[in-house]
PDB file of C-alpha atoms in Angstrom:
ATOM      1  CA  MET A   1      96.495  75.271  77.949  1.00 44.00           C
ATOM      2  CA  PRO A   2      96.242  78.450  80.081  1.00 54.00           C
ATOM      3  CA  ASN A   3      92.499  78.011  80.185  1.00 67.00           C
ATOM      4  CA  PRO A   4      92.224  74.539  81.945  1.00 74.00           C
ATOM      5  CA  PHE A   5      95.492  75.327  83.475  1.00 75.00           C
ATOM      6  CA  PHE A   6      94.202  78.418  85.050  1.00 77.00           C
ATOM      7  CA  LEU A   7      90.207  76.756  85.692  1.00 82.00           C
ATOM      8  CA  ARG A   8      91.670  73.844  87.882  1.00 84.00           C
ATOM      9  CA  LEU A   9      93.978  75.647  89.710  1.00 84.00           C
ATOM     10  CA  GLU A  10      90.884  77.742  90.528  1.00 88.00           C
ATOM     11  CA  GLU A  11      89.286  75.182  91.516  1.00 89.00           C
ATOM     12  CA  ARG A  12      92.463  74.433  93.521  1.00 90.00           C
ATOM     13  CA  VAL A  13      92.494  77.040  95.083  1.00 90.00           C
ATOM     14  CA  GLY A  14      89.033  78.849  95.905  1.00 89.00           C
ATOM     15  CA  LEU A  15      87.471  81.155  94.334  1.00 90.00           C
ATOM     16  CA  CYS A  16      87.313  83.645  96.619  1.00 90.00           C
ATOM     17  CA  GLN A  17      91.512  83.544  97.110  1.00 91.00           C
ATOM     18  CA  THR A  18      91.484  83.841  92.568  1.00 92.00           C
ATOM     19  CA  VAL A  19      88.879  87.007  92.766  1.00 92.00           C
ATOM     20  CA  ARG A  20      91.070  89.040  96.267  1.00 92.00           C
ATOM     21  CA  THR A  21      94.378  87.900  94.097  1.00 93.00           C
ATOM     22  CA  ALA A  22      93.499  89.181  90.588  1.00 93.00           C
ATOM     23  CA  GLN A  23      92.362  92.357  92.995  1.00 93.00           C
ATOM     24  CA  ARG A  24      95.392  93.207  94.817  1.00 94.00           C
ATOM     25  CA  LEU A  25      96.852  92.937  90.961  1.00 94.00           C
ATOM     26  CA  GLY A  26      94.712  95.689  89.803  1.00 92.00           C
ATOM     27  CA  LEU A  27      92.443  93.950  87.634  1.00 93.00           C
ATOM     28  CA  ALA A  28      88.465  96.054  88.419  1.00 92.00           C
ATOM     29  CA  HIS A  29      85.516  96.106  86.788  1.00 91.00           C
ATOM     30  CA  ARG A  30      85.169  98.759  83.979  1.00 91.00           C
ATOM     31  CA  ASP A  31      82.589 100.156  85.856  1.00 92.00           C
ATOM     32  CA  GLY A  32      83.621  99.916  89.051  1.00 88.00           C
ATOM     33  CA  THR A  33      81.337  97.654  90.024  1.00 88.00           C
ATOM     34  CA  PRO A  34      82.123  94.228  92.087  1.00 88.00           C
ATOM     35  CA  LEU A  35      84.130  91.515  89.900  1.00 89.00           C
ATOM     36  CA  ARG A  36      82.657  88.971  89.202  1.00 88.00           C
ATOM     37  CA  GLU A  37      82.402  86.198  91.829  1.00 88.00           C
ATOM     38  CA  TYR A  38      82.048  82.961  89.761  1.00 85.00           C
ATOM     39  CA  GLU A  39      83.271  79.306  88.871  1.00 85.00           C
ATOM     40  CA  THR A  40      84.149  81.147  85.474  1.00 84.00           C
ATOM     41  CA  PHE A  41      86.314  83.727  87.269  1.00 87.00           C
ATOM     42  CA  THR A  42      89.289  82.732  84.850  1.00 86.00           C
ATOM     43  CA  LEU A  43      88.320  82.734  81.369  1.00 82.00           C
ATOM     44  CA  GLY A  44      87.783  86.697  81.511  1.00 84.00           C
ATOM     45  CA  ILE A  45      84.056  87.070  82.721  1.00 85.00           C
ATOM     46  CA  ASN A  46      84.784  90.358  84.103  1.00 89.00           C
ATOM     47  CA  GLU A  47      84.671  93.965  81.360  1.00 91.00           C
ATOM     48  CA  ALA A  48      87.681  95.770  82.037  1.00 91.00           C
ATOM     49  CA  ASP A  49      89.030  98.854  80.481  1.00 90.00           C
ATOM     50  CA  THR A  50      92.708  97.933  78.697  1.00 87.00           C
ATOM     51  CA  VAL A  51      94.676 100.178  80.740  1.00 90.00           C
ATOM     52  CA  THR A  52      93.770  97.800  83.925  1.00 91.00           C
ATOM     53  CA  VAL A  53      94.017  94.556  81.772  1.00 90.00           C
ATOM     54  CA  ALA A  54      97.539  95.810  81.337  1.00 91.00           C
ATOM     55  CA  ALA A  55      98.573  97.470  84.007  1.00 93.00           C
ATOM     56  CA  THR A  56      97.289  94.307  85.443  1.00 93.00           C
ATOM     57  CA  TYR A  57      99.418  91.810  83.331  1.00 91.00           C
ATOM     58  CA  ALA A  58     102.660  94.783  84.178  1.00 93.00           C
ATOM     59  CA  THR A  59     101.800  94.056  87.607  1.00 96.00           C
ATOM     60  CA  LEU A  60     103.412  89.930  86.398  1.00 94.00           C
ATOM     61  CA  ALA A  61     105.980  91.291  84.176  1.00 92.00           C
ATOM     62  CA  ALA A  62     107.097  93.606  86.732  1.00 95.00           C
ATOM     63  CA  HIS A  63     107.786  90.649  89.537  1.00 95.00           C
ATOM     64  CA  GLY A  64     104.457  91.391  91.526  1.00 96.00           C
ATOM     65  CA  LEU A  65     105.107  94.925  91.755  1.00 97.00           C
ATOM     66  CA  ARG A  66     101.891  96.349  91.045  1.00 97.00           C
ATOM     67  CA  CYS A  67     102.220 100.973  89.883  1.00 95.00           C
ATOM     68  CA  ALA A  68      99.276 102.257  89.732  1.00 91.00           C
ATOM     69  CA  PRO A  69      98.686 103.851  86.265  1.00 89.00           C
ATOM     70  CA  ARG A  70      99.152 106.999  84.643  1.00 87.00           C
ATOM     71  CA  ALA A  71      99.488 109.402  82.153  1.00 84.00           C
ATOM     72  CA  VAL A  72     101.751 111.959  82.961  1.00 86.00           C
ATOM     73  CA  LYS A  73     104.836 111.387  84.864  1.00 88.00           C
ATOM     74  CA  GLU A  74     106.330 114.980  84.743  1.00 90.00           C
ATOM     75  CA  VAL A  75     105.427 118.289  83.215  1.00 92.00           C
ATOM     76  CA  ARG A  76     108.630 119.793  81.915  1.00 92.00           C
ATOM     77  CA  GLU A  77     108.553 123.946  80.050  1.00 93.00           C
ATOM     78  CA  GLY A  78     109.445 124.803  76.969  1.00 91.00           C
ATOM     79  CA  SER A  79     113.082 124.603  77.656  1.00 93.00           C
ATOM     80  CA  GLY A  80     113.155 120.737  78.699  1.00 91.00           C
ATOM     81  CA  ARG A  81     112.971 121.564  82.262  1.00 93.00           C
ATOM     82  CA  VAL A  82     111.088 118.966  84.766  1.00 91.00           C
ATOM     83  CA  LEU A  83     108.727 121.709  87.139  1.00 92.00           C
ATOM     84  CA  HIS A  84     107.204 118.779  88.888  1.00 91.00           C
ATOM     85  CA  ALA A  85     108.030 114.973  88.659  1.00 90.00           C
ATOM     86  CA  LEU A  86     104.979 112.724  89.650  1.00 89.00           C
ATOM     87  CA  GLY A  87     106.357 109.932  91.471  1.00 88.00           C
ATOM     88  CA  ALA A  88     105.091 106.400  90.561  1.00 90.00           C
ATOM     89  CA  ARG A  89     102.281 104.785  93.575  1.00 93.00           C
ATOM     90  CA  CYS A  90     104.111 101.088  93.967  1.00 95.00           C
ATOM     91  CA  GLU A  91     103.576  98.137  96.301  1.00 96.00           C
ATOM     92  CA  GLN A  92     104.672  94.383  96.131  1.00 98.00           C
ATOM     93  CA  VAL A  93     101.082  92.253  96.062  1.00 97.00           C
ATOM     94  CA  LEU A  94     103.090  89.526  95.239  1.00 96.00           C
ATOM     95  CA  ASP A  95     105.171  87.627  95.739  1.00 95.00           C
ATOM     96  CA  ALA A  96     108.209  87.539  92.781  1.00 95.00           C
ATOM     97  CA  ALA A  97     108.687  84.032  92.217  1.00 94.00           C
ATOM     98  CA  VAL A  98     105.074  83.151  92.070  1.00 93.00           C
ATOM     99  CA  ALA A  99     104.998  86.709  89.111  1.00 94.00           C
ATOM    100  CA  ASP A 100     107.637  84.741  87.618  1.00 92.00           C
ATOM    101  CA  ALA A 101     105.933  81.334  87.397  1.00 89.00           C
ATOM    102  CA  VAL A 102     102.412  82.812  85.823  1.00 87.00           C
ATOM    103  CA  THR A 103     104.731  85.425  83.268  1.00 87.00           C
ATOM    104  CA  GLY A 104     106.142  82.042  81.959  1.00 83.00           C
ATOM    105  CA  LEU A 105     102.763  79.583  82.014  1.00 77.00           C
ATOM    106  CA  LEU A 106     101.319  83.273  80.068  1.00 75.00           C
ATOM    107  CA  ARG A 107     104.645  83.264  78.019  1.00 72.00           C
ATOM    108  CA  THR A 108     104.660  79.185  76.620  1.00 61.00           C
ATOM    109  CA  GLY A 109     101.325  78.936  76.328  1.00 54.00           C
ATOM    110  CA  GLY A 110      98.553  79.898  74.129  1.00 49.00           C
ATOM    111  CA  LEU A 111      95.790  82.200  75.278  1.00 46.00           C
ATOM    112  CA  GLY A 112      92.959  79.398  74.593  1.00 48.00           C
ATOM    113  CA  ARG A 113      90.647  82.087  72.796  1.00 49.00           C
ATOM    114  CA  PRO A 114      88.173  80.729  70.263  1.00 53.00           C
ATOM    115  CA  THR A 115      89.157  80.409  67.100  1.00 57.00           C
ATOM    116  CA  LEU A 116      86.080  82.944  64.084  1.00 70.00           C
ATOM    117  CA  THR A 117      85.744  80.977  61.089  1.00 71.00           C
ATOM    118  CA  GLY A 118      84.554  82.221  58.350  1.00 75.00           C
ATOM    119  CA  LEU A 119      85.148  86.113  58.897  1.00 74.00           C
ATOM    120  CA  THR A 120      86.114  88.715  56.193  1.00 79.00           C
ATOM    121  CA  VAL A 121      88.289  91.453  56.379  1.00 75.00           C
ATOM    122  CA  GLY A 122      89.053  94.313  54.964  1.00 78.00           C
ATOM    123  CA  GLY A 123      87.854  92.330  51.430  1.00 84.00           C
ATOM    124  CA  ARG A 124      89.932  89.600  52.548  1.00 84.00           C
ATOM    125  CA  ARG A 125      88.262  86.379  53.363  1.00 84.00           C
ATOM    126  CA  TYR A 126      90.245  83.837  56.340  1.00 80.00           C
ATOM    127  CA  ASP A 127      88.792  80.711  56.977  1.00 82.00           C
ATOM    128  CA  THR A 128      90.152  81.155  60.221  1.00 76.00           C
ATOM    129  CA  VAL A 129      91.168  83.717  62.459  1.00 71.00           C
ATOM    130  CA  ASP A 130      93.068  82.900  65.535  1.00 69.00           C
ATOM    131  CA  GLY A 131      95.861  84.824  67.461  1.00 68.00           C
ATOM    132  CA  ALA A 132      98.075  84.213  64.243  1.00 71.00           C
ATOM    133  CA  THR A 133      96.642  85.405  61.517  1.00 76.00           C
ATOM    134  CA  ILE A 134      94.860  88.641  62.424  1.00 77.00           C
ATOM    135  CA  PRO A 135      95.120  89.832  66.166  1.00 74.00           C
ATOM    136  CA  GLY A 136      98.835  88.765  66.455  1.00 77.00           C
ATOM    137  CA  PRO A 137     100.386  90.336  64.237  1.00 82.00           C
ATOM    138  CA  ILE A 138      98.529  93.718  65.150  1.00 82.00           C
ATOM    139  CA  TRP A 139      99.295  93.565  68.267  1.00 78.00           C
ATOM    140  CA  ARG A 140     102.919  93.199  67.364  1.00 83.00           C
ATOM    141  CA  ALA A 141     102.982  96.294  65.220  1.00 86.00           C
ATOM    142  CA  SER A 142     101.786  98.012  68.216  1.00 86.00           C
ATOM    143  CA  MET A 143     104.091  96.709  70.297  1.00 83.00           C
ATOM    144  CA  ALA A 144     107.370  97.246  68.430  1.00 87.00           C
ATOM    145  CA  GLU A 145     106.119 100.448  68.082  1.00 89.00           C
ATOM    146  CA  ALA A 146     105.571 100.899  71.597  1.00 85.00           C
ATOM    147  CA  LEU A 147     109.195 100.172  72.712  1.00 86.00           C
ATOM    148  CA  ARG A 148     110.835 101.939  70.008  1.00 91.00           C
ATOM    149  CA  GLY A 149     114.590 102.399  71.884  1.00 93.00           C
ATOM    150  CA  MET A 150     113.313 101.072  74.824  1.00 90.00           C
ATOM    151  CA  PRO A 151     116.377  98.267  75.793  1.00 91.00           C
ATOM    152  CA  LYS A 152     115.418  94.867  75.526  1.00 88.00           C
ATOM    153  CA  SER A 153     115.273  92.779  78.389  1.00 86.00           C
ATOM    154  CA  ARG A 154     114.174  89.133  79.025  1.00 85.00           C
ATOM    155  CA  PHE A 155     111.492  87.803  82.019  1.00 80.00           C
ATOM    156  CA  PRO A 156     113.028  85.748  84.157  1.00 81.00           C
ATOM    157  CA  GLU A 157     112.712  81.947  83.785  1.00 79.00           C
ATOM    158  CA  PRO A 158     110.470  80.730  86.415  1.00 76.00           C
ATOM    159  CA  ASP A 159     111.880  78.285  89.346  1.00 76.00           C
ATOM    160  CA  GLU A 160     110.670  74.589  88.280  1.00 73.00           C
ATOM    161  CA  ALA A 161     111.392  73.472  91.678  1.00 74.00           C
ATOM    162  CA  ARG A 162     109.348  75.531  93.076  1.00 72.00           C
ATOM    163  CA  PHE A 163     106.091  75.791  90.531  1.00 67.00           C
ATOM    164  CA  GLY A 164     107.524  72.762  87.693  1.00 59.00           C
ATOM    165  CA  GLY A 165     104.534  70.825  89.547  1.00 52.00           C
ATOM    166  CA  CYS A 166     102.557  72.523  89.026  1.00 50.00           C
ATOM    167  CA  ARG A 167     101.467  71.746  85.714  1.00 49.00           C
ATOM    168  CA  LEU A 168     101.778  68.085  86.584  1.00 51.00           C
ATOM    169  CA  ALA A 169      99.574  68.567  89.392  1.00 49.00           C
ATOM    170  CA  CYS A 170      96.983  70.088  87.327  1.00 48.00           C
ATOM    171  CA  PRO A 171      96.988  68.046  83.624  1.00 46.00           C
ATOM    172  CA  GLN A 172      95.510  69.314  80.967  1.00 44.00           C
TER     173      GLN A 172
END
């Protein structure tokens, strides 16, 4: 559902506004060149590195608060005492309710990627490969490990009074 929905939404709000919003969220082309601005922008035509993509999605999950990615958040000495803390650089780049509505759409719909057919991976033959066969379990295992020990939290539900009409305005 997300691909046709976001293509129609881009058509309604305009390509320029769509690209500018993506840039505010932190999306950038992997080689530093300007984002390619074509009608298929929302299909992911721009190559971006994984940190940039993760930070862009994190901005949506953080209610529109964009924090620049950082590899180091503090330096400690051997005893554990913090010698230097590096503060996060964050900025509210999207209305929280809008970010929550987008997160809700991404959470409820598939990623809309094409299914691969006739693939052999690790000696096992797959008639079809989609997000639920090979990539999904890998992602799930990776995220489970990354989140081990972290408190559980839930994404807020989108404000249906404000955004519930989007699905009707942009039928599939």
